[in-house]
Amino acid sequence: MPEIMRINMHSGFVRREPLGGEDLILGGRRLTSKIIAEEVPPACHALGRHNKLVMACGPLGGTLVSSVNRLSCGAKSPLTGGIKESNAGGVTAYMMGRLGIRALIFEDKPEKNGVWRILRISPQGAELLPADELAGLGVFEKSERLFARHGKKAGLTLIGPVAERLLSAGGITNTDPEGMPSRYNGRGGLGAVMASKGLLGIVFSAQSAPREKYADAGRFAELNREVAKLVNTTPQTAEIFRKYGTSAMMTNTNALGALPTRNFSLGNFQEFSKINAETMYETIVARGGVGEPSHACMKGCLIRCSNVYPSADGKQVLCSPMEYETLGLMGSNLDIDDLDAIARINHKCNDLGVDTIELGAALGVAMEAGVLPFGDVSAVEKALQDVADGTPFGRVLASGASVTGIVFGCLRVPAVKNQAIPAYDPRAMKGLGVTYSTSPQGADHTAGNTARAAVKHHLKDGQAACSKGAQVGAMLADSLGLCLMLGGAVKNLNLILDLVAARYGIRPDLEKLLEEARKSLQMERDFNLRAGIGPMQDQLPEFFYEEVNPSMQSAFDLSCEEMQEVLE
Amino acid sequence: MPEIMRINMHSGFVRREPLGGEDLILGGRRLTSKIIAEEVPPACHALGRHNKLVMACGPLGGTLVSSVNRLSCGAKSPLTGGIKESNAGGVTAYMMGRLGIRALIFEDKPEKNGVWRILRISPQGAELLPADELAGLGVFEKSERLFARHGKKAGLTLIGPVAERLLSAGGITNTDPEGMPSRYNGRGGLGAVMASKGLLGIVFSAQSAPREKYADAGRFAELNREVAKLVNTTPQTAEIFRKYGTSAMMTNTNALGALPTRNFSLGNFQEFSKINAETMYETIVARGGVGEPSHACMKGCLIRCSNVYPSADGKQVLCSPMEYETLGLMGSNLDIDDLDAIARINHKCNDLGVDTIELGAALGVAMEAGVLPFGDVSAVEKALQDVADGTPFGRVLASGASVTGIVFGCLRVPAVKNQAIPAYDPRAMKGLGVTYSTSPQGADHTAGNTARAAVKHHLKDGQAACSKGAQVGAMLADSLGLCLMLGGAVKNLNLILDLVAARYGIRPDLEKLLEEARKSLQMERDFNLRAGIGPMQDQLPEFFYEEVNPSMQSAFDLSCEEMQEVLE
């Protein structure tokens, strides 16, 4: 039976608590948020000893079912000041599942600052190892050294230099099946929370883990085949996502006038065709070599929406993966139309361990303030070097879009609850505007994406209801460890619950889980309220209400009252 | 009869509204907060067009009664996000009173950024004049040019380069009777609000204003003599304040372990005797020349708690005035024990138009983060040059202590509601801790100073009640335009109200005014609530609860619930 492992970073003491009965279904965001809401004092300093960092997989973590191994990380966020969950692909959730760990809870912090450790977890136990010599290194160098020490089969969870400096754009990254450390729990500064605990990384060695005995292994295999068949026969997963990945979205957003361009001044990008999914696909295929237009970020995934973007000669990996949000925030939003440049920027961000959404938005704000010019790739690369060097300018950028706006006197800051808005202009896709505004997570497209809903995205009608459904759905998926991409193929979640039943012998009820998802959202909101973040923070920045998006001729026009519908 | 003058900074339109009847008593903070609470949408961007900047004198503004010409400035604060009032000496309130203006309201903002204007007000009217050529200049250069243009008898209200950059430590400054522009509405970033309106300064030309006819001039003169007698015969005003000014406080705070030292790590300063009031007095007297140990910041003031600190040869003004808060925040808090150095730093801050409390606290945070060393005067002067040059580092500092803490990863940030804590350690003077926590103004000693209350300052007993009384008293004094120093001599405010009666023929009731003061505090809190700042923001930073102040062996220990007593 899976366990919760608590690691006290002050005493070094490790404690294990078994999960049983109904709790076997507990996982992902529902579990991280439950632990934070129950155990973290909402008013505490997010980087102080009272905060906790929680990592949880879903109830199918550790299995090879497609797209069920998302890793949720949670804490009180130093960026939003509220409760945070950010989830990622990579092998971590799988490793945790294999090691019988549903959640890791990092508590307290070391007596002294500047003392760094690594947690190594294997079937033989967990141990904190000194790691001062890794401090300050980029994520890639850290991962190479840890693989050299602990073997290539290990799974790694790491932070980079940005998080080590306690900066709010610092994320947590996880290795993919090939050992590439670029699957990010990017949002909300959770890497900074990890750093505040003196933790540089986690090494998972699961290869000698005993084979788990399922309640009904035959049934499990049969259901797994069913999932595989759905993924492989649904056009959205088997064709669009597999071929184009998340970037497939760009065609829609550009057409809708929702593609952030020049710090959310425009909603479509004149040079769109230079950076869209089709061009990226063709470039990867044409260059060949190490390039892969379709790649799995987690074990067992059949969708393979990730990719490997190669250098012009095909010999080197320029960046893996290239995703829609980064193309939007670091591409059109900065008026950069060069895929190779975006790949280099993205790769550098991955090495620094920084959220590309937050940093892209911060750069957009700095460009609007005149600190660097729009469209200037070398200025951006220089700014990234500032981030790497920890200069004041670099630190400002890596503190996020809101701090950048304050410091450089820019009023047009695309952020809600201090968290930067992802690559959907909320004036052109108003359901996302409702999600950005009302989600307890701050502006986050994954917290309730309405992009595929059957609404007129630029009109306000039905958007609040649409966002509500999407927010509950996201909570449910995030609590089951499911990749949101799976939803395109597996429309009936009972299939997933049947898999849980086949694994543990306990069949959760879907209606009950939906009810629990609603309760979890309420629990997150309650935490925020207790942290001082209330309904007044549930709104977009002023300029989205007052400036028309010229691409869609629409301003945001849902009132707070209309959006509060979501919370009922 | 006095008027309210509204200046629309978009259209340039100026409108006057007469005050009459009961409203004749309206002034100062009560008036600024009333206008903001009624007219500014609480959720608006503080630097956007919906915010308003209000300046108001008290009902005795424009008379020569001692210490009744404080100027209140108010707006939604870009620093705290809540309602703000910050008051200052200087000649502005007197000039406004002489010109028949109780309040100025600056509304909206210019169509284009970077277009600067000056408002000139004379008995002939008000006009907005182009002022682009003054942009970027220091406060001293600005004042020289404006005096050259408008005559030495003008009164000036100005902002410096920090405010022009929209940074939250940017204050508004006013000239004193000798034309020295260093009387600051320093707190809360009101200078940035002024800049957001495209307003670089106000020139008051009152010399040809007609002589006002008082309701009972003989009675007014008699009461005025009574005030003068009280000021001149009370030891606190006639001896202590007149000789030592605000710095007299340092002996108390150092003895109580409440003098912020090394970013609020200690409560007394080993080199205390090098920077205290006695040393300053003796230095000024010994140097002679332009030095003045006692100086009036406003017309008619008999307390004369201000000073002029001269260079070693007595020939130049190094700084005027030198006050307790700056000695604390830029002296002991930075481990700087050199009065001349503090004078140079203070003078430079005055030229930049920056709040020395906020910037001193920010420098303390940066020192704790290791960005510059404690006690290093030349490093501080270099940092001030960064502020002057608008480098990223300078902009971070001038954005205040909280932003500096975020950017440099320092958790020990002495601030409440993002506003830096003045020079009283709240662990050693817990009544001030309650005021810092619960005042709608953010951490502000003038919002309810309990330093002279008959309590054991390091114990929690009675502190909430003590703060409550002080907060209501401060609101009352700030609404009457009174200098808090006057309270030492004039204990019965009926004398002030008799003066108002002799001026206008209407006698306000003290009990009713006290009730109005309580209501005004509630109105400010309500504004903050509507702006999303609630009871959860009514607390000190974590480290004051968790770290013992070694000088007093006490941590802060009033719970939120105990402090909420104040709000009842």
mmCIF file of C-alpha atoms in Angstrom, chain B residues 95-304:
data_model
loop_
_atom_site.group_PDB
_atom_site.id
_atom_site.type_symbol
_atom_site.label_atom_id
_atom_site.label_comp_id
_atom_site.label_asym_id
_atom_site.label_seq_id
_atom_site.Cartn_x
_atom_site.Cartn_y
_atom_site.Cartn_z
ATOM 1 C CA MET B 95 -0.194 78.878 1.151
ATOM 2 C CA MET B 96 -3.327 76.874 0.424
ATOM 3 C CA GLY B 97 -5.080 78.452 3.389
ATOM 4 C CA ARG B 98 -4.039 81.917 2.267
ATOM 5 C CA LEU B 99 -5.309 81.176 -1.235
ATOM 6 C CA GLY B 100 -8.660 79.983 0.099
ATOM 7 C CA ILE B 101 -8.082 76.367 -0.926
ATOM 8 C CA ARG B 102 -8.892 73.654 1.564
ATOM 9 C CA ALA B 103 -8.127 70.825 -0.828
ATOM 10 C CA LEU B 104 -6.709 70.124 -4.248
ATOM 11 C CA ILE B 105 -7.955 67.053 -6.098
ATOM 12 C CA PHE B 106 -5.966 65.803 -9.072
ATOM 13 C CA GLU B 107 -8.053 63.525 -11.238
ATOM 14 C CA ASP B 108 -7.517 61.341 -14.301
ATOM 15 C CA LYS B 109 -4.194 61.462 -16.162
ATOM 16 C CA PRO B 110 -2.804 62.813 -19.425
ATOM 17 C CA GLU B 111 -3.485 60.951 -22.645
ATOM 18 C CA LYS B 112 0.238 60.470 -23.219
ATOM 19 C CA ASN B 113 2.937 59.427 -20.774
ATOM 20 C CA GLY B 114 6.026 61.583 -20.484
ATOM 21 C CA VAL B 115 4.220 64.898 -20.788
ATOM 22 C CA TRP B 116 4.942 66.904 -17.642
ATOM 23 C CA ARG B 117 3.245 69.903 -16.176
ATOM 24 C CA ILE B 118 3.392 72.315 -13.270
ATOM 25 C CA LEU B 119 0.288 73.727 -11.651
ATOM 26 C CA ARG B 120 0.581 77.361 -10.689
ATOM 27 C CA ILE B 121 -1.950 78.753 -8.252
ATOM 28 C CA SER B 122 -2.220 82.420 -7.376
ATOM 29 C CA PRO B 123 -5.056 84.676 -6.297
ATOM 30 C CA GLN B 124 -5.660 85.238 -10.014
ATOM 31 C CA GLY B 125 -6.385 81.573 -10.643
ATOM 32 C CA ALA B 126 -4.859 78.213 -11.442
ATOM 33 C CA GLU B 127 -3.057 77.238 -14.619
ATOM 34 C CA LEU B 128 -1.248 74.167 -15.862
ATOM 35 C CA LEU B 129 2.113 75.039 -17.389
ATOM 36 C CA PRO B 130 4.337 72.830 -19.538
ATOM 37 C CA ALA B 131 7.315 71.516 -17.574
ATOM 38 C CA ASP B 132 9.021 68.864 -19.672
ATOM 39 C CA GLU B 133 12.354 70.655 -19.221
ATOM 40 C CA LEU B 134 12.225 69.996 -15.468
ATOM 41 C CA ALA B 135 11.753 66.244 -15.822
ATOM 42 C CA GLY B 136 14.609 64.170 -14.487
ATOM 43 C CA LEU B 137 16.131 66.989 -12.477
ATOM 44 C CA GLY B 138 16.788 66.681 -8.773
ATOM 45 C CA VAL B 139 14.456 68.378 -6.354
ATOM 46 C CA PHE B 140 16.978 71.111 -5.544
ATOM 47 C CA GLU B 141 17.577 72.021 -9.167
ATOM 48 C CA LYS B 142 13.838 71.965 -9.839
ATOM 49 C CA SER B 143 13.195 74.296 -6.925
ATOM 50 C CA GLU B 144 15.932 76.712 -7.990
ATOM 51 C CA ARG B 145 14.540 76.957 -11.487
ATOM 52 C CA LEU B 146 10.998 77.448 -10.249
ATOM 53 C CA PHE B 147 12.028 80.095 -7.738
ATOM 54 C CA ALA B 148 13.919 81.883 -10.497
ATOM 55 C CA ARG B 149 10.824 81.840 -12.641
ATOM 56 C CA HIS B 150 8.116 82.479 -10.057
ATOM 57 C CA GLY B 151 9.953 84.450 -7.369
ATOM 58 C CA LYS B 152 11.473 83.464 -4.052
ATOM 59 C CA LYS B 153 8.222 84.101 -2.214
ATOM 60 C CA ALA B 154 6.493 81.200 -3.911
ATOM 61 C CA GLY B 155 5.797 77.992 -2.080
ATOM 62 C CA LEU B 156 6.647 74.794 -3.940
ATOM 63 C CA THR B 157 5.366 71.248 -3.865
ATOM 64 C CA LEU B 158 7.578 68.936 -5.896
ATOM 65 C CA ILE B 159 8.479 65.419 -6.827
ATOM 66 C CA GLY B 160 11.942 64.101 -7.645
ATOM 67 C CA PRO B 161 13.311 61.598 -10.178
ATOM 68 C CA VAL B 162 12.329 58.572 -8.064
ATOM 69 C CA ALA B 163 8.651 59.490 -8.159
ATOM 70 C CA GLU B 164 8.889 60.381 -11.841
ATOM 71 C CA ARG B 165 9.877 56.753 -12.429
ATOM 72 C CA LEU B 166 6.670 55.718 -10.632
ATOM 73 C CA LEU B 167 8.609 54.049 -7.824
ATOM 74 C CA SER B 168 6.856 53.440 -4.537
ATOM 75 C CA ALA B 169 9.400 55.123 -2.262
ATOM 76 C CA GLY B 170 8.909 58.372 -4.150
ATOM 77 C CA GLY B 171 7.460 61.091 -1.950
ATOM 78 C CA ILE B 172 6.125 64.597 -2.371
ATOM 79 C CA THR B 173 8.170 67.414 -0.935
ATOM 80 C CA ASN B 174 7.366 70.945 0.130
ATOM 81 C CA THR B 175 9.507 74.006 0.642
ATOM 82 C CA ASP B 176 10.046 75.454 4.082
ATOM 83 C CA PRO B 177 9.897 79.212 4.791
ATOM 84 C CA GLU B 178 13.461 79.631 3.498
ATOM 85 C CA GLY B 179 12.682 77.772 0.298
ATOM 86 C CA MET B 180 14.447 74.523 1.235
ATOM 87 C CA PRO B 181 12.408 71.769 -0.477
ATOM 88 C CA SER B 182 12.688 69.013 2.092
ATOM 89 C CA ARG B 183 9.435 68.680 4.006
ATOM 90 C CA TYR B 184 8.136 65.335 2.921
ATOM 91 C CA ASN B 185 4.816 63.696 2.432
ATOM 92 C CA GLY B 186 7.157 60.780 2.271
ATOM 93 C CA ARG B 187 5.237 57.645 2.789
ATOM 94 C CA GLY B 188 3.248 55.298 0.606
ATOM 95 C CA GLY B 189 4.521 56.367 -2.792
ATOM 96 C CA LEU B 190 2.270 59.405 -3.146
ATOM 97 C CA GLY B 191 4.937 61.060 -5.267
ATOM 98 C CA ALA B 192 4.512 58.258 -7.783
ATOM 99 C CA VAL B 193 0.774 58.954 -7.861
ATOM 100 C CA MET B 194 1.540 62.612 -8.521
ATOM 101 C CA ALA B 195 3.894 61.574 -11.325
ATOM 102 C CA SER B 196 1.262 59.284 -12.788
ATOM 103 C CA LYS B 197 -0.866 62.397 -13.243
ATOM 104 C CA GLY B 198 1.939 64.044 -15.215
ATOM 105 C CA LEU B 199 2.361 66.621 -12.453
ATOM 106 C CA LEU B 200 5.916 67.591 -11.523
ATOM 107 C CA GLY B 201 5.075 70.307 -9.051
ATOM 108 C CA ILE B 202 2.812 73.026 -7.785
ATOM 109 C CA VAL B 203 3.797 76.653 -7.446
ATOM 110 C CA PHE B 204 1.808 78.611 -4.877
ATOM 111 C CA SER B 205 2.009 82.385 -5.182
ATOM 112 C CA ALA B 206 0.068 83.761 -2.265
ATOM 113 C CA GLN B 207 1.752 87.077 -1.604
ATOM 114 C CA SER B 208 -1.000 89.143 -3.230
ATOM 115 C CA ALA B 209 -3.797 87.132 -1.626
ATOM 116 C CA PRO B 210 -6.309 89.393 0.087
ATOM 117 C CA ARG B 211 -6.245 89.513 3.865
ATOM 118 C CA GLU B 212 -8.882 87.198 5.253
ATOM 119 C CA LYS B 213 -11.584 88.631 7.502
ATOM 120 C CA TYR B 214 -11.968 86.482 10.604
ATOM 121 C CA ALA B 215 -15.298 86.105 12.367
ATOM 122 C CA ASP B 216 -13.685 87.465 15.540
ATOM 123 C CA ALA B 217 -10.190 88.716 14.866
ATOM 124 C CA GLY B 218 -9.596 89.967 18.402
ATOM 125 C CA ARG B 219 -10.564 86.655 19.933
ATOM 126 C CA PHE B 220 -8.411 84.852 17.370
ATOM 127 C CA ALA B 221 -5.368 86.929 18.316
ATOM 128 C CA GLU B 222 -5.990 86.323 22.008
ATOM 129 C CA LEU B 223 -6.296 82.564 21.549
ATOM 130 C CA ASN B 224 -3.218 82.575 19.333
ATOM 131 C CA ARG B 225 -1.265 84.217 22.173
ATOM 132 C CA GLU B 226 -2.540 81.508 24.490
ATOM 133 C CA VAL B 227 -1.190 78.794 22.175
ATOM 134 C CA ALA B 228 2.122 80.629 21.962
ATOM 135 C CA LYS B 229 2.344 80.869 25.716
ATOM 136 C CA LEU B 230 1.672 77.176 26.137
ATOM 137 C CA VAL B 231 4.297 76.274 23.541
ATOM 138 C CA ASN B 232 6.824 78.614 25.081
ATOM 139 C CA THR B 233 6.284 77.502 28.662
ATOM 140 C CA THR B 234 5.901 73.755 28.313
ATOM 141 C CA PRO B 235 9.287 72.064 28.818
ATOM 142 C CA GLN B 236 8.599 69.381 26.207
ATOM 143 C CA THR B 237 8.074 71.914 23.402
ATOM 144 C CA ALA B 238 10.089 74.877 24.647
ATOM 145 C CA GLU B 239 13.112 72.918 25.768
ATOM 146 C CA ILE B 240 13.325 69.345 24.527
ATOM 147 C CA PHE B 241 11.712 69.570 21.072
ATOM 148 C CA ARG B 242 13.097 73.039 20.406
ATOM 149 C CA LYS B 243 16.625 72.039 21.319
ATOM 150 C CA TYR B 244 16.812 68.474 20.072
ATOM 151 C CA GLY B 245 13.882 68.105 17.686
ATOM 152 C CA THR B 246 12.499 64.698 16.880
ATOM 153 C CA SER B 247 15.895 63.128 17.571
ATOM 154 C CA ALA B 248 15.243 63.538 21.296
ATOM 155 C CA MET B 249 13.404 60.262 20.863
ATOM 156 C CA MET B 250 16.599 58.306 20.301
ATOM 157 C CA THR B 251 17.631 58.303 23.949
ATOM 158 C CA ASN B 252 14.346 56.610 24.814
ATOM 159 C CA THR B 253 14.323 54.103 22.015
ATOM 160 C CA ASN B 254 17.931 53.119 22.538
ATOM 161 C CA ALA B 255 17.307 52.610 26.259
ATOM 162 C CA LEU B 256 14.157 50.614 25.548
ATOM 163 C CA GLY B 257 15.954 48.384 23.046
ATOM 164 C CA ALA B 258 13.704 49.769 20.306
ATOM 165 C CA LEU B 259 16.271 51.520 18.114
ATOM 166 C CA PRO B 260 16.444 49.517 14.857
ATOM 167 C CA THR B 261 19.983 48.321 14.403
ATOM 168 C CA ARG B 262 21.368 46.209 11.577
ATOM 169 C CA ASN B 263 18.049 45.570 9.861
ATOM 170 C CA PHE B 264 16.112 45.201 13.107
ATOM 171 C CA SER B 265 18.482 42.551 14.449
ATOM 172 C CA LEU B 266 19.254 44.531 17.595
ATOM 173 C CA GLY B 267 17.362 47.177 19.517
ATOM 174 C CA ASN B 268 20.224 49.327 20.636
ATOM 175 C CA PHE B 269 23.200 50.722 18.844
ATOM 176 C CA GLN B 270 26.682 50.469 20.238
ATOM 177 C CA GLU B 271 27.688 53.770 18.628
ATOM 178 C CA PHE B 272 24.487 55.432 19.746
ATOM 179 C CA SER B 273 26.254 58.405 21.327
ATOM 180 C CA LYS B 274 27.841 59.315 17.983
ATOM 181 C CA ILE B 275 24.504 59.957 16.286
ATOM 182 C CA ASN B 276 22.128 60.955 19.051
ATOM 183 C CA ALA B 277 20.365 64.254 19.582
ATOM 184 C CA GLU B 278 22.875 65.606 22.085
ATOM 185 C CA THR B 279 25.810 64.998 19.749
ATOM 186 C CA MET B 280 23.920 66.486 16.841
ATOM 187 C CA TYR B 281 23.020 69.582 18.861
ATOM 188 C CA GLU B 282 26.570 70.067 20.017
ATOM 189 C CA THR B 283 27.939 69.549 16.527
ATOM 190 C CA ILE B 284 25.589 72.116 15.014
ATOM 191 C CA VAL B 285 26.354 74.659 17.746
ATOM 192 C CA ALA B 286 30.104 74.070 17.596
ATOM 193 C CA ARG B 287 30.213 74.424 13.810
ATOM 194 C CA GLY B 288 28.100 77.564 13.819
ATOM 195 C CA GLY B 289 27.849 79.344 10.482
ATOM 196 C CA VAL B 290 24.699 78.374 8.606
ATOM 197 C CA GLY B 291 23.890 75.745 11.222
ATOM 198 C CA GLU B 292 20.752 76.083 13.300
ATOM 199 C CA PRO B 293 19.902 73.629 16.053
ATOM 200 C CA SER B 294 16.374 75.004 16.095
ATOM 201 C CA HIS B 295 14.432 75.952 13.004
ATOM 202 C CA ALA B 296 10.786 76.348 11.983
ATOM 203 C CA CYS B 297 9.588 74.187 9.096
ATOM 204 C CA MET B 298 6.356 76.119 8.756
ATOM 205 C CA LYS B 299 5.325 79.734 9.128
ATOM 206 C CA GLY B 300 4.295 80.665 12.636
ATOM 207 C CA CYS B 301 5.790 77.613 14.300
ATOM 208 C CA LEU B 302 7.214 78.406 17.735
ATOM 209 C CA ILE B 303 8.354 74.898 18.596
ATOM 210 C CA ARG B 304 11.017 74.976 15.894
#
